[in-house]
C-alpha atoms as a printed R data frame, in Angstrom:
    type eleno elety resid chain resno       x       y       z
1   ATOM     1    CA   MET     A     1  11.671  10.054  26.153
2   ATOM     2    CA   GLN     A     2  10.330   7.561  23.915
3   ATOM     3    CA   VAL     A     3   7.037   8.275  22.032
4   ATOM     4    CA   PRO     A     4   5.144   5.192  20.346
5   ATOM     5    CA   LEU     A     5   5.341   5.068  16.740
6   ATOM     6    CA   THR     A     6   1.655   4.734  15.431
7   ATOM     7    CA   VAL     A     7   0.016   5.175  12.125
8   ATOM     8    CA   GLN     A     8  -2.005   8.022  13.889
9   ATOM     9    CA   ASP     A     9   1.098  10.043  13.677
10  ATOM    10    CA   HIS     A    10   0.877  10.374   9.889
11  ATOM    11    CA   LEU     A    11  -2.951  11.772   9.648
12  ATOM    12    CA   GLU     A    12  -2.288  13.970  12.752
13  ATOM    13    CA   ARG     A    13   0.684  15.712  10.902
14  ATOM    14    CA   ALA     A    14  -1.333  16.034   7.823
15  ATOM    15    CA   ASP     A    15  -4.093  17.763   9.669
16  ATOM    16    CA   LEU     A    16  -1.760  19.945  11.834
17  ATOM    17    CA   VAL     A    17   0.627  21.262   8.731
18  ATOM    18    CA   TYR     A    18  -1.681  20.781   5.570
19  ATOM    19    CA   GLY     A    19  -5.141  20.771   7.043
20  ATOM    20    CA   ASP     A    20  -6.523  23.131   4.474
21  ATOM    21    CA   ARG     A    21  -4.789  21.156   1.484
22  ATOM    22    CA   VAL     A    22  -7.008  18.789  -0.265
23  ATOM    23    CA   GLY     A    23  -5.843  15.447   0.851
24  ATOM    24    CA   ILE     A    24  -8.085  12.924  -0.825
25  ATOM    25    CA   VAL     A    25  -9.720  13.343  -4.318
26  ATOM    26    CA   ASP     A    26 -12.294  10.230  -4.386
27  ATOM    27    CA   GLU     A    27 -13.028   8.332  -7.589
28  ATOM    28    CA   THR     A    28 -16.179   9.763  -9.102
29  ATOM    29    CA   ASP     A    29 -17.330   6.648 -10.914
30  ATOM    30    CA   GLN     A    30 -18.360   4.400  -8.238
31  ATOM    31    CA   PRO     A    31 -21.493   2.834  -7.054
32  ATOM    32    CA   ALA     A    32 -21.173   4.625  -3.685
33  ATOM    33    CA   PRO     A    33 -21.814   8.190  -3.578
34  ATOM    34    CA   PRO     A    34 -18.203   9.410  -3.722
35  ATOM    35    CA   LEU     A    35 -16.682  11.710  -0.924
36  ATOM    36    CA   THR     A    36 -15.986  15.090  -2.616
37  ATOM    37    CA   ASP     A    37 -12.672  16.428  -2.305
38  ATOM    38    CA   LEU     A    38 -11.397  16.073   1.240
39  ATOM    39    CA   THR     A    39  -9.000  18.193   3.015
40  ATOM    40    CA   TYR     A    40  -6.856  16.530   5.219
41  ATOM    41    CA   HIS     A    41  -8.587  18.255   8.095
42  ATOM    42    CA   ALA     A    42 -11.771  16.686   6.901
43  ATOM    43    CA   VAL     A    43 -10.009  13.429   6.608
44  ATOM    44    CA   ALA     A    44  -8.767  13.584  10.180
45  ATOM    45    CA   THR     A    45 -12.206  14.663  11.369
46  ATOM    46    CA   ARG     A    46 -13.782  11.698   9.471
47  ATOM    47    CA   SER     A    47 -11.351   9.138  10.848
48  ATOM    48    CA   ALA     A    48 -12.315  10.444  14.362
49  ATOM    49    CA   ALA     A    49 -16.002  10.015  13.418
50  ATOM    50    CA   LEU     A    50 -15.321   6.549  12.258
51  ATOM    51    CA   ALA     A    51 -13.691   5.628  15.681
52  ATOM    52    CA   ALA     A    52 -16.813   6.853  17.457
53  ATOM    53    CA   GLY     A    53 -19.039   5.121  14.705
54  ATOM    54    CA   LEU     A    54 -17.082   1.842  15.379
55  ATOM    55    CA   GLU     A    55 -17.384   1.970  19.115
56  ATOM    56    CA   SER     A    56 -21.033   2.703  18.909
57  ATOM    57    CA   LEU     A    57 -21.568  -0.350  16.796
58  ATOM    58    CA   GLY     A    58 -19.728  -2.551  19.330
59  ATOM    59    CA   VAL     A    59 -16.570  -2.766  17.757
60  ATOM    60    CA   ALA     A    60 -14.009  -2.684  20.705
61  ATOM    61    CA   GLN     A    61 -10.423  -1.672  20.781
62  ATOM    62    CA   GLY     A    62  -8.567  -4.627  19.486
63  ATOM    63    CA   ASP     A    63 -11.428  -5.940  17.367
64  ATOM    64    CA   ARG     A    64 -11.013  -6.477  13.732
65  ATOM    65    CA   VAL     A    65 -13.013  -4.606  10.949
66  ATOM    66    CA   ALA     A    66 -12.722  -6.235   7.565
67  ATOM    67    CA   ILE     A    67 -13.226  -4.440   4.314
68  ATOM    68    CA   ILE     A    68 -13.743  -5.675   0.896
69  ATOM    69    CA   SER     A    69 -13.576  -2.680  -1.808
70  ATOM    70    CA   GLN     A    70 -12.055  -1.230  -4.841
71  ATOM    71    CA   ASN     A    71  -9.819   1.788  -4.244
72  ATOM    72    CA   SER     A    72 -11.977   4.513  -2.502
73  ATOM    73    CA   ALA     A    73 -11.667   7.465  -0.004
74  ATOM    74    CA   ARG     A    74 -13.717   5.209   2.677
75  ATOM    75    CA   LEU     A    75 -11.331   2.494   2.275
76  ATOM    76    CA   LEU     A    76  -8.373   4.944   2.835
77  ATOM    77    CA   THR     A    77 -10.322   6.428   5.930
78  ATOM    78    CA   LEU     A    78 -10.648   2.991   7.493
79  ATOM    79    CA   LEU     A    79  -6.878   2.357   6.903
80  ATOM    80    CA   TYR     A    80  -6.409   5.618   8.928
81  ATOM    81    CA   GLY     A    81  -9.161   5.596  11.516
82  ATOM    82    CA   ALA     A    82  -9.340   1.757  12.589
83  ATOM    83    CA   PRO     A    83  -5.635   1.589  13.566
84  ATOM    84    CA   ALA     A    84  -5.645   5.101  14.839
85  ATOM    85    CA   SER     A    85  -8.365   4.042  17.424
86  ATOM    86    CA   GLY     A    86  -6.780   0.901  18.718
87  ATOM    87    CA   ARG     A    87  -8.799  -1.331  16.177
88  ATOM    88    CA   VAL     A    88  -7.369  -3.825  13.609
89  ATOM    89    CA   ALA     A    89  -7.998  -3.049   9.904
90  ATOM    90    CA   VAL     A    90  -8.555  -6.031   7.481
91  ATOM    91    CA   PRO     A    91  -8.364  -5.050   4.016
92  ATOM    92    CA   ILE     A    92  -9.500  -7.696   1.740
93  ATOM    93    CA   ASN     A    93  -8.642  -8.377  -1.869
94  ATOM    94    CA   PHE     A    94 -11.783  -7.825  -3.740
95  ATOM    95    CA   ARG     A    95 -11.051 -10.263  -6.593
96  ATOM    96    CA   LEU     A    96 -11.095 -13.511  -4.230
97  ATOM    97    CA   HIS     A    97 -13.825 -16.150  -4.631
98  ATOM    98    CA   PRO     A    98 -16.823 -15.654  -1.758
99  ATOM    99    CA   ASP     A    99 -15.397 -18.755  -0.117
100 ATOM   100    CA   GLU     A   100 -12.246 -17.254   0.466
101 ATOM   101    CA   VAL     A   101 -13.640 -13.961   1.552
102 ATOM   102    CA   GLN     A   102 -15.728 -15.965   4.122
103 ATOM   103    CA   TYR     A   103 -12.697 -17.761   5.307
104 ATOM   104    CA   ILE     A   104 -10.585 -14.546   6.038
105 ATOM   105    CA   VAL     A   105 -13.662 -13.028   7.776
106 ATOM   106    CA   GLU     A   106 -13.896 -15.943  10.073
107 ATOM   107    CA   HIS     A   107 -10.353 -16.539  10.487
108 ATOM   108    CA   SER     A   108  -9.616 -12.933  11.401
109 ATOM   109    CA   GLY     A   109 -12.288 -12.935  13.805
110 ATOM   110    CA   ALA     A   110 -13.787  -9.858  12.202
111 ATOM   111    CA   THR     A   111 -16.756  -8.425  14.126
112 ATOM   112    CA   LEU     A   112 -17.798  -6.118  11.205
113 ATOM   113    CA   LEU     A   113 -17.365  -6.742   7.160
114 ATOM   114    CA   LEU     A   114 -17.838  -3.489   4.958
115 ATOM   115    CA   VAL     A   115 -18.681  -4.339   1.216
116 ATOM   116    CA   ASP     A   116 -18.551  -2.402  -1.781
117 ATOM   117    CA   PRO     A   117 -21.920  -2.054  -3.394
118 ATOM   118    CA   GLU     A   118 -20.421  -3.332  -6.715
119 ATOM   119    CA   LEU     A   119 -19.558  -6.832  -4.738
120 ATOM   120    CA   GLU     A   120 -22.956  -6.907  -2.578
121 ATOM   121    CA   GLU     A   121 -24.638  -9.556  -4.840
122 ATOM   122    CA   SER     A   122 -21.568 -11.804  -5.449
123 ATOM   123    CA   LEU     A   123 -20.831 -11.755  -1.791
124 ATOM   124    CA   SER     A   124 -24.302 -12.142  -0.733
125 ATOM   125    CA   ALA     A   125 -23.658 -15.462   1.060
126 ATOM   126    CA   VAL     A   126 -20.780 -14.013   2.999
127 ATOM   127    CA   THR     A   127 -21.711 -13.614   6.541
128 ATOM   128    CA   ALA     A   128 -20.389 -11.616   9.637
129 ATOM   129    CA   PRO     A   129 -21.434 -10.640  13.146
130 ATOM   130    CA   GLN     A   130 -22.251  -7.315  11.351
131 ATOM   131    CA   LYS     A   131 -22.232  -6.683   7.800
132 ATOM   132    CA   LEU     A   132 -22.878  -3.314   6.019
133 ATOM   133    CA   ILE     A   133 -22.892  -2.309   2.525
134 ATOM   134    CA   ILE     A   134 -20.768   1.003   2.004
135 ATOM   135    CA   GLY     A   135 -22.976   3.961   1.076
136 ATOM   136    CA   SER     A   136 -24.726   7.117   2.374
137 ATOM   137    CA   GLU     A   137 -26.716   5.030   4.766
138 ATOM   138    CA   THR     A   138 -24.061   3.140   6.262
139 ATOM   139    CA   ASP     A   139 -22.195   6.415   6.404
140 ATOM   140    CA   GLU     A   140 -24.655   7.580   9.106
141 ATOM   141    CA   LEU     A   141 -23.826   4.473  11.425
142 ATOM   142    CA   LEU     A   142 -20.177   4.560  10.999
143 ATOM   143    CA   TYR     A   143 -19.262   8.112  11.080
144 ATOM   144    CA   ARG     A   144 -20.788   9.593  14.228
145 ATOM   145    CA   TYR     A   145 -19.591  13.085  14.613
146 ATOM   146    CA   ASP     A   146 -21.849  13.616  17.576
147 ATOM   147    CA   LEU     A   147 -19.801  11.280  19.616
148 ATOM   148    CA   GLN     A   148 -16.471  10.803  20.768
149 ATOM   149    CA   ALA     A   149 -14.844   7.572  21.005
150 ATOM   150    CA   THR     A   150 -12.915   6.312  23.962
151 ATOM   151    CA   PRO     A   151  -9.212   7.561  23.863
152 ATOM   152    CA   TRP     A   152  -6.808   4.789  22.641
153 ATOM   153    CA   HIS     A   153  -3.413   4.568  24.737
154 ATOM   154    CA   PRO     A   154  -0.826   4.090  21.630
155 ATOM   155    CA   ASP     A   155   1.140   1.025  21.576
156 ATOM   156    CA   GLU     A   156   3.641   0.629  18.571
157 ATOM   157    CA   ASP     A   157   3.714  -3.069  19.132
158 ATOM   158    CA   ALA     A   158  -0.079  -3.373  18.892
159 ATOM   159    CA   THR     A   159  -1.176  -5.144  15.563
160 ATOM   160    CA   ALA     A   160  -2.633  -2.119  13.258
161 ATOM   161    CA   THR     A   161  -3.610  -4.292  10.333
162 ATOM   162    CA   ILE     A   162  -3.870  -7.850   9.086
163 ATOM   163    CA   ASN     A   163  -3.275  -8.511   5.642
164 ATOM   164    CA   TYR     A   164  -4.043 -11.721   4.158
165 ATOM   165    CA   THR     A   165  -1.622 -13.558   1.505
166 ATOM   166    CA   SER     A   166  -2.849 -14.649  -1.568
167 ATOM   167    CA   GLY     A   167  -2.894 -18.122  -0.664
168 ATOM   168    CA   THR     A   168  -1.802 -19.654  -4.157
169 ATOM   169    CA   THR     A   169  -0.566 -22.813  -2.437
170 ATOM   170    CA   ALA     A   170  -2.747 -23.034   0.716
171 ATOM   171    CA   ARG     A   171  -5.115 -20.995   2.934
172 ATOM   172    CA   PRO     A   172  -4.162 -17.579   3.070
173 ATOM   173    CA   LYS     A   173  -2.175 -16.398   5.989
174 ATOM   174    CA   GLY     A   174  -3.290 -13.218   7.997
175 ATOM   175    CA   VAL     A   175   0.075 -11.151   8.318
176 ATOM   176    CA   GLU     A   176  -0.062  -8.995  11.616
177 ATOM   177    CA   MET     A   177   1.562  -5.697  11.063
178 ATOM   178    CA   THR     A   178   2.370  -3.524  14.038
179 ATOM   179    CA   HIS     A   179   1.890  -0.086  14.162
180 ATOM   180    CA   ARG     A   180   6.092  -0.025  14.371
181 ATOM   181    CA   ASN     A   181   6.026  -2.120  11.182
182 ATOM   182    CA   LEU     A   182   3.919   0.462   9.213
183 ATOM   183    CA   TRP     A   183   5.423   3.471  10.636
184 ATOM   184    CA   VAL     A   184   9.067   2.439   9.677
185 ATOM   185    CA   ASN     A   185   8.027   1.213   6.211
186 ATOM   186    CA   ALA     A   186   6.073   4.603   5.616
187 ATOM   187    CA   ALA     A   187   9.145   6.476   6.564
188 ATOM   188    CA   THR     A   188  12.042   4.678   4.954
189 ATOM   189    CA   PHE     A   189   9.965   4.227   1.651
190 ATOM   190    CA   GLY     A   190   8.978   7.755   1.579
191 ATOM   191    CA   TRP     A   191  12.969   9.068   2.329
192 ATOM   192    CA   GLN     A   192  14.248   6.793  -0.451
193 ATOM   193    CA   ALA     A   193  11.529   7.526  -2.815
194 ATOM   194    CA   GLY     A   194  11.960  11.244  -2.309
195 ATOM   195    CA   VAL     A   195   8.405  12.111  -1.380
196 ATOM   196    CA   SER     A   196   7.814  15.696  -0.529
197 ATOM   197    CA   ASP     A   197   4.743  17.970  -0.281
198 ATOM   198    CA   ARG     A   198   5.057  18.872  -3.719
199 ATOM   199    CA   ASP     A   199   4.049  15.484  -4.720
200 ATOM   200    CA   VAL     A   200   0.854  14.322  -5.930
201 ATOM   201    CA   TYR     A   201   0.092  10.475  -5.773
202 ATOM   202    CA   LEU     A   202  -2.093   8.576  -8.034
203 ATOM   203    CA   HIS     A   203  -3.578   5.301  -6.493
204 ATOM   204    CA   THR     A   204  -3.096   2.786  -9.197
205 ATOM   205    CA   LEU     A   205  -1.991   0.131  -6.614
206 ATOM   206    CA   PRO     A   206  -4.968  -1.589  -4.955
207 ATOM   207    CA   MET     A   207  -5.236  -0.284  -1.281
208 ATOM   208    CA   PHE     A   208  -5.824  -3.664   0.023
209 ATOM   209    CA   HIS     A   209  -2.342  -5.061  -1.131
210 ATOM   210    CA   CYS     A   210  -0.006  -4.230   1.895
211 ATOM   211    CA   ASN     A   211  -2.162  -1.377   2.685
212 ATOM   212    CA   GLY     A   212  -1.479   0.313  -0.664
213 ATOM   213    CA   TRP     A   213   2.624  -0.428   0.008
214 ATOM   214    CA   GLY     A   214   2.015   1.785   3.018
215 ATOM   215    CA   PHE     A   215   2.017   4.966   1.016
216 ATOM   216    CA   PRO     A   216  -1.296   6.075   2.285
217 ATOM   217    CA   TYR     A   217   0.682   6.612   5.558
218 ATOM   218    CA   THR     A   218   3.829   7.901   3.827
219 ATOM   219    CA   VAL     A   219   1.950  10.659   1.629
220 ATOM   220    CA   ALA     A   220  -0.314  11.919   4.237
221 ATOM   221    CA   ALA     A   221   2.616  12.565   6.604
222 ATOM   222    CA   MET     A   222   3.980  14.995   3.962
223 ATOM   223    CA   GLY     A   223   0.478  16.380   2.842
224 ATOM   224    CA   VAL     A   224   0.534  15.015  -0.402
225 ATOM   225    CA   PRO     A   225  -2.867  15.067  -2.301
226 ATOM   226    CA   GLN     A   226  -3.887  11.566  -3.138
227 ATOM   227    CA   ILE     A   227  -5.799  10.891  -6.172
228 ATOM   228    CA   VAL     A   228  -7.973   7.647  -5.891
229 ATOM   229    CA   LEU     A   229  -8.489   5.446  -9.108
230 ATOM   230    CA   ARG     A   230 -11.017   2.477  -8.831
231 ATOM   231    CA   LYS     A   231 -10.168   0.729 -12.193
232 ATOM   232    CA   VAL     A   232  -6.768   0.639 -13.551
233 ATOM   233    CA   GLU     A   233  -6.659   1.540 -17.082
234 ATOM   234    CA   GLY     A   234  -3.752   2.703 -19.328
235 ATOM   235    CA   PRO     A   235  -5.713   5.698 -20.941
236 ATOM   236    CA   GLU     A   236  -7.400   6.812 -17.602
237 ATOM   237    CA   ILE     A   237  -3.925   6.850 -15.699
238 ATOM   238    CA   LEU     A   238  -2.717   9.265 -18.201
239 ATOM   239    CA   ARG     A   239  -5.732  11.385 -17.939
240 ATOM   240    CA   ARG     A   240  -5.494  11.633 -14.418
241 ATOM   241    CA   ILE     A   241  -1.618  12.649 -14.552
242 ATOM   242    CA   ASP     A   242  -2.626  15.275 -16.936
243 ATOM   243    CA   ALA     A   243  -5.709  16.583 -14.922
244 ATOM   244    CA   HIS     A   244  -4.295  16.317 -11.458
245 ATOM   245    CA   GLY     A   245  -0.446  17.006 -11.951
246 ATOM   246    CA   VAL     A   246   0.515  13.683 -10.670
247 ATOM   247    CA   THR     A   247   3.977  12.957  -9.877
248 ATOM   248    CA   LEU     A   248   4.111   9.645  -8.116
249 ATOM   249    CA   MET     A   249   2.460   6.308  -8.476
250 ATOM   250    CA   CYS     A   250   3.161   2.419  -7.961
251 ATOM   251    CA   GLY     A   251   2.071  -0.487  -9.710
252 ATOM   252    CA   ALA     A   252   2.852  -3.948 -10.958
253 ATOM   253    CA   PRO     A   253   4.704  -4.584 -14.291
254 ATOM   254    CA   ALA     A   254   1.410  -5.196 -16.080
255 ATOM   255    CA   VAL     A   255   0.431  -1.643 -15.175
256 ATOM   256    CA   VAL     A   256   3.596  -0.190 -16.802
257 ATOM   257    CA   ALA     A   257   2.815  -2.221 -19.969
258 ATOM   258    CA   MET     A   258  -0.715  -0.594 -20.126
259 ATOM   259    CA   ILE     A   259   0.496   2.751 -19.874
260 ATOM   260    CA   LEU     A   260   2.948   2.199 -22.559
261 ATOM   261    CA   GLU     A   261   0.382   1.118 -24.774
262 ATOM   262    CA   ALA     A   262  -1.995   4.106 -24.134
263 ATOM   263    CA   ALA     A   263   0.951   6.270 -24.480
264 ATOM   264    CA   ALA     A   264   1.116   5.287 -28.332
265 ATOM   265    CA   ASP     A   265  -2.185   6.823 -28.921
266 ATOM   266    CA   TRP     A   266  -1.701   9.757 -26.725
267 ATOM   267    CA   ASP     A   267  -2.233  13.096 -28.559
268 ATOM   268    CA   GLY     A   268   0.685  15.506 -27.612
269 ATOM   269    CA   PRO     A   269   3.437  15.291 -24.817
270 ATOM   270    CA   ILE     A   270   3.260  12.547 -22.386
271 ATOM   271    CA   PRO     A   271   1.752  13.800 -19.159
272 ATOM   272    CA   GLY     A   272   4.543  13.539 -16.457
273 ATOM   273    CA   SER     A   273   7.154  13.702 -18.735
274 ATOM   274    CA   GLY     A   274   8.348  17.233 -17.685
275 ATOM   275    CA   ALA     A   275   7.929  18.499 -21.176
276 ATOM   276    CA   ASP     A   276   5.120  20.937 -20.115
277 ATOM   277    CA   GLY     A   277   7.176  22.388 -17.275
278 ATOM   278    CA   ARG     A   278   5.720  20.144 -14.558
279 ATOM   279    CA   GLN     A   279   7.336  17.775 -12.280
280 ATOM   280    CA   GLN     A   280   8.246  14.433 -13.804
281 ATOM   281    CA   VAL     A   281   6.598  11.306 -12.656
282 ATOM   282    CA   ARG     A   282   8.196   8.355 -10.686
283 ATOM   283    CA   ILE     A   283   6.903   4.986 -11.178
284 ATOM   284    CA   VAL     A   284   7.580   2.479  -8.278
285 ATOM   285    CA   VAL     A   285   7.216  -0.984  -9.543
286 ATOM   286    CA   ALA     A   286   7.169  -4.494  -7.947
287 ATOM   287    CA   GLY     A   287   6.777  -7.843  -8.896
288 ATOM   288    CA   ALA     A   288   8.404 -10.158 -11.455
289 ATOM   289    CA   PRO     A   289  11.171  -7.754 -12.947
290 ATOM   290    CA   PRO     A   290   9.884  -6.314 -16.338
291 ATOM   291    CA   PRO     A   291  12.286  -6.887 -19.264
292 ATOM   292    CA   THR     A   292  15.163  -4.048 -19.540
293 ATOM   293    CA   ARG     A   293  13.632  -3.168 -22.824
294 ATOM   294    CA   ILE     A   294  10.336  -1.947 -20.937
295 ATOM   295    CA   ILE     A   295  12.470  -0.146 -18.155
296 ATOM   296    CA   GLU     A   296  14.102   1.529 -20.744
297 ATOM   297    CA   ARG     A   297  11.035   2.466 -22.686
298 ATOM   298    CA   VAL     A   298   9.576   3.986 -19.263
299 ATOM   299    CA   GLU     A   299  12.599   6.611 -19.588
300 ATOM   300    CA   THR     A   300  12.629   7.171 -23.408
301 ATOM   301    CA   GLU     A   301   8.969   6.810 -24.255
302 ATOM   302    CA   LEU     A   302   7.392   8.151 -21.176
303 ATOM   303    CA   GLY     A   303  10.112  10.648 -19.910
304 ATOM   304    CA   TRP     A   304   9.476   8.966 -16.446
305 ATOM   305    CA   GLU     A   305  11.712   7.782 -13.857
306 ATOM   306    CA   PHE     A   306  11.314   4.088 -13.158
307 ATOM   307    CA   ILE     A   307  12.255   2.784  -9.563
308 ATOM   308    CA   GLN     A   308  12.134  -0.975  -8.755
309 ATOM   309    CA   ILE     A   309  11.573  -2.440  -5.378
310 ATOM   310    CA   TYR     A   310  11.373  -5.811  -3.791
311 ATOM   311    CA   GLY     A   311   9.337  -6.890  -0.689
312 ATOM   312    CA   LEU     A   312   6.345  -9.089   0.669
313 ATOM   313    CA   THR     A   313   3.274  -8.756   2.439
314 ATOM   314    CA   GLU     A   314   5.111 -10.047   5.598
315 ATOM   315    CA   THR     A   315   7.616  -7.149   5.186
316 ATOM   316    CA   ALA     A   316   5.262  -4.096   5.096
317 ATOM   317    CA   PRO     A   317   6.638  -4.471   2.124
318 ATOM   318    CA   LEU     A   318   9.869  -2.711   1.555
319 ATOM   319    CA   LEU     A   319  13.072  -4.519   1.613
320 ATOM   320    CA   THR     A   320  15.039  -3.264  -1.250
321 ATOM   321    CA   MET     A   321  14.884  -0.300  -3.603
322 ATOM   322    CA   ASN     A   322  16.770   0.235  -6.926
323 ATOM   323    CA   ARG     A   323  16.553   3.732  -8.112
324 ATOM   324    CA   SER     A   324  19.083   5.344 -10.467
325 ATOM   325    CA   ARG     A   325  21.841   7.071  -8.893
326 ATOM   326    CA   SER     A   326  24.331   9.718  -9.942
327 ATOM   327    CA   GLU     A   327  26.931   7.083 -10.966
328 ATOM   328    CA   TRP     A   328  24.724   6.211 -13.453
329 ATOM   329    CA   ASP     A   329  23.951   9.484 -15.171
330 ATOM   330    CA   ASP     A   330  26.318   9.110 -17.927
331 ATOM   331    CA   LEU     A   331  24.951   5.635 -19.080
332 ATOM   332    CA   SER     A   332  22.937   5.084 -22.152
333 ATOM   333    CA   PRO     A   333  18.968   4.260 -21.241
334 ATOM   334    CA   ALA     A   334  19.764   0.752 -22.334
335 ATOM   335    CA   ASP     A   335  22.808   0.357 -19.965
336 ATOM   336    CA   ARG     A   336  20.854   2.138 -17.055
337 ATOM   337    CA   ALA     A   337  17.820  -0.378 -17.647
338 ATOM   338    CA   LYS     A   338  20.271  -3.041 -17.084
339 ATOM   339    CA   LYS     A   339  21.278  -1.651 -13.758
340 ATOM   340    CA   LEU     A   340  17.584  -1.136 -12.731
341 ATOM   341    CA   VAL     A   341  16.355  -4.536 -13.628
342 ATOM   342    CA   ARG     A   342  17.824  -5.796 -10.257
343 ATOM   343    CA   ALA     A   343  15.437  -6.037  -7.283
344 ATOM   344    CA   GLY     A   344  17.716  -3.453  -5.543
345 ATOM   345    CA   ALA     A   345  20.059  -2.646  -2.467
346 ATOM   346    CA   PRO     A   346  18.653  -3.103   1.149
347 ATOM   347    CA   ALA     A   347  16.179  -0.438   2.281
348 ATOM   348    CA   LEU     A   348  17.489   1.504   5.509
349 ATOM   349    CA   GLY     A   349  17.439  -0.794   8.445
350 ATOM   350    CA   VAL     A   350  17.093  -4.089   6.411
351 ATOM   351    CA   ARG     A   351  19.571  -6.846   6.594
352 ATOM   352    CA   LEU     A   352  19.485  -9.431   3.899
353 ATOM   353    CA   ARG     A   353  21.542 -12.759   3.444
354 ATOM   354    CA   VAL     A   354  21.361 -16.045   1.349
355 ATOM   355    CA   ASP     A   355  21.325 -19.350   3.074
356 ATOM   356    CA   GLU     A   356  23.105 -22.314   1.864
357 ATOM   357    CA   ASP     A   357  19.831 -23.394  -0.143
358 ATOM   358    CA   GLY     A   358  19.703 -20.068  -2.109
359 ATOM   359    CA   GLU     A   359  16.737 -18.487  -0.154
360 ATOM   360    CA   LEU     A   360  16.817 -15.011   0.614
361 ATOM   361    CA   LEU     A   361  16.334 -14.263   4.252
362 ATOM   362    CA   ALA     A   362  15.614 -10.939   5.798
363 ATOM   363    CA   GLN     A   363  15.829  -8.757   9.142
364 ATOM   364    CA   GLY     A   364  14.422  -5.573  10.049
365 ATOM   365    CA   ASN     A   365  11.783  -3.371  11.794
366 ATOM   366    CA   VAL     A   366   9.436  -4.084   8.820
367 ATOM   367    CA   VAL     A   367   9.207  -7.927   9.184
368 ATOM   368    CA   LEU     A   368   5.708  -9.128  10.306
369 ATOM   369    CA   LYS     A   369   4.781  -9.769  14.180
370 ATOM   370    CA   SER     A   370   3.369 -12.932  13.274
371 ATOM   371    CA   TYR     A   371   0.742 -14.855  11.235
372 ATOM   372    CA   TRP     A   372  -2.595 -14.285  13.033
373 ATOM   373    CA   ASN     A   373  -3.525 -17.439  14.994
374 ATOM   374    CA   GLN     A   374  -0.881 -19.629  13.270
375 ATOM   375    CA   PRO     A   375   2.025 -19.936  15.622
376 ATOM   376    CA   GLU     A   376   3.517 -23.181  13.706
377 ATOM   377    CA   GLU     A   377   3.628 -21.000  10.428
378 ATOM   378    CA   THR     A   378   5.065 -18.283  12.237
379 ATOM   379    CA   ALA     A   379   7.797 -20.063  13.851
380 ATOM   380    CA   ALA     A   380   8.880 -21.585  10.529
381 ATOM   381    CA   ALA     A   381   8.975 -18.450   8.920
382 ATOM   382    CA   LEU     A   382  11.120 -16.459  11.605
383 ATOM   383    CA   GLU     A   383  13.370 -19.414  12.232
384 ATOM   384    CA   ASP     A   384  16.833 -18.512  13.702
385 ATOM   385    CA   GLY     A   385  15.649 -15.078  13.989
386 ATOM   386    CA   TRP     A   386  15.363 -14.429  10.149
387 ATOM   387    CA   PHE     A   387  12.347 -14.046   8.007
388 ATOM   388    CA   HIS     A   388  12.285 -16.704   5.285
389 ATOM   389    CA   THR     A   389  11.095 -15.083   2.063
390 ATOM   390    CA   GLY     A   390  10.433 -18.388   0.299
391 ATOM   391    CA   ASP     A   391  12.347 -16.583  -2.801
392 ATOM   392    CA   GLY     A   392  15.433 -17.793  -4.251
393 ATOM   393    CA   GLY     A   393  18.062 -15.170  -5.295
394 ATOM   394    CA   ILE     A   394  21.498 -13.810  -5.140
395 ATOM   395    CA   ILE     A   395  23.159 -10.854  -3.698
396 ATOM   396    CA   ASP     A   396  25.673  -9.251  -6.191
397 ATOM   397    CA   ASP     A   397  29.117  -7.534  -5.498
398 ATOM   398    CA   GLU     A   398  27.339  -4.250  -5.256
399 ATOM   399    CA   SER     A   399  25.000  -5.469  -2.576
400 ATOM   400    CA   PHE     A   400  22.111  -5.476  -5.075
401 ATOM   401    CA   VAL     A   401  19.520  -8.325  -4.863
402 ATOM   402    CA   ARG     A   402  18.348 -10.316  -7.926
403 ATOM   403    CA   ILE     A   403  15.308 -12.640  -7.522
404 ATOM   404    CA   HIS     A   404  15.462 -15.627  -9.797
405 ATOM   405    CA   ASP     A   405  12.599 -18.175  -8.529
406 ATOM   406    CA   ARG     A   406  10.169 -19.007  -5.777
407 ATOM   407    CA   LYS     A   407  11.425 -21.741  -3.861
């Protein structure tokens, strides 16, 4: 028997096993009325109501639904509900110029655009077949509890999300992620990061970026409470960790730096250090590798565990992970940091090699289906059956990757 792997699985399990547990604690400081503490049953019910609402608005299965928003419970609900009903979620970077947003809306062919109220004025000129400003009034249109959507026949090879690249050197490309891509990424990421139903997750990472690296799916499957953080600030991160008992978060090196700065002014034990008897925080970091001294300070000053990964939007994103192992337990924090500064070893199911030009190539179930409506770019990226990362690197004798430049 073969059952399709779809993102619907994660929320279904959360509802079935952890339905009475609070699943999402929404950001209270936002222009749209926050969705008060939602149990996983409420999230699943809301996701189904969203599917019915989209259908009532004429958004058919296979259609694209674009959303541009800061982190919010509504954005999370779309990442669950749209793909689970056979539609395609298109989360857009809220920092982009309106012209870039317009390009993405048009290029993706989105039939509906949802806009955060804070961006209403700046994106007033952006058009779409249907455009709604997120809030209580649009909730009545989007979430139809009085209707039942047409069932979707699960297909793991169907596109679940289209995530646009940054477009630093050219127009952004729409990365098609299938349900299988997202499912495998969520499973391997969660397994290797040790996610369990005793965790509490803080959304410091923008949800639009690789669907929050896939963690919304990972943590829902394990019934993990999710704390939504709208604007990333060091002191506020520490306060949320303290208030909610956060144990897991992701971020760029800049986030690590602002946390270390805030910790210097924190009164008392650092939240998440384990000094108060609660579980230690694990912080997953990606981007340009931080200096070894920063990695060392995460352990010595914060008392947290530092985990480094490497990946791209095109790989869902997890390609490698570097997490401290038992063989390193007797090392000093400084020597352990020297080990952790590497991008990491291949994640389960990922194959890596470096070609004759020094470019890192990858194979695996997390590699994109294609670039949306860009067959030539797709063929170039997947030439000879390998995904060309565009990153220069080496693979050392321990099979750990080091990234040294962008080709």
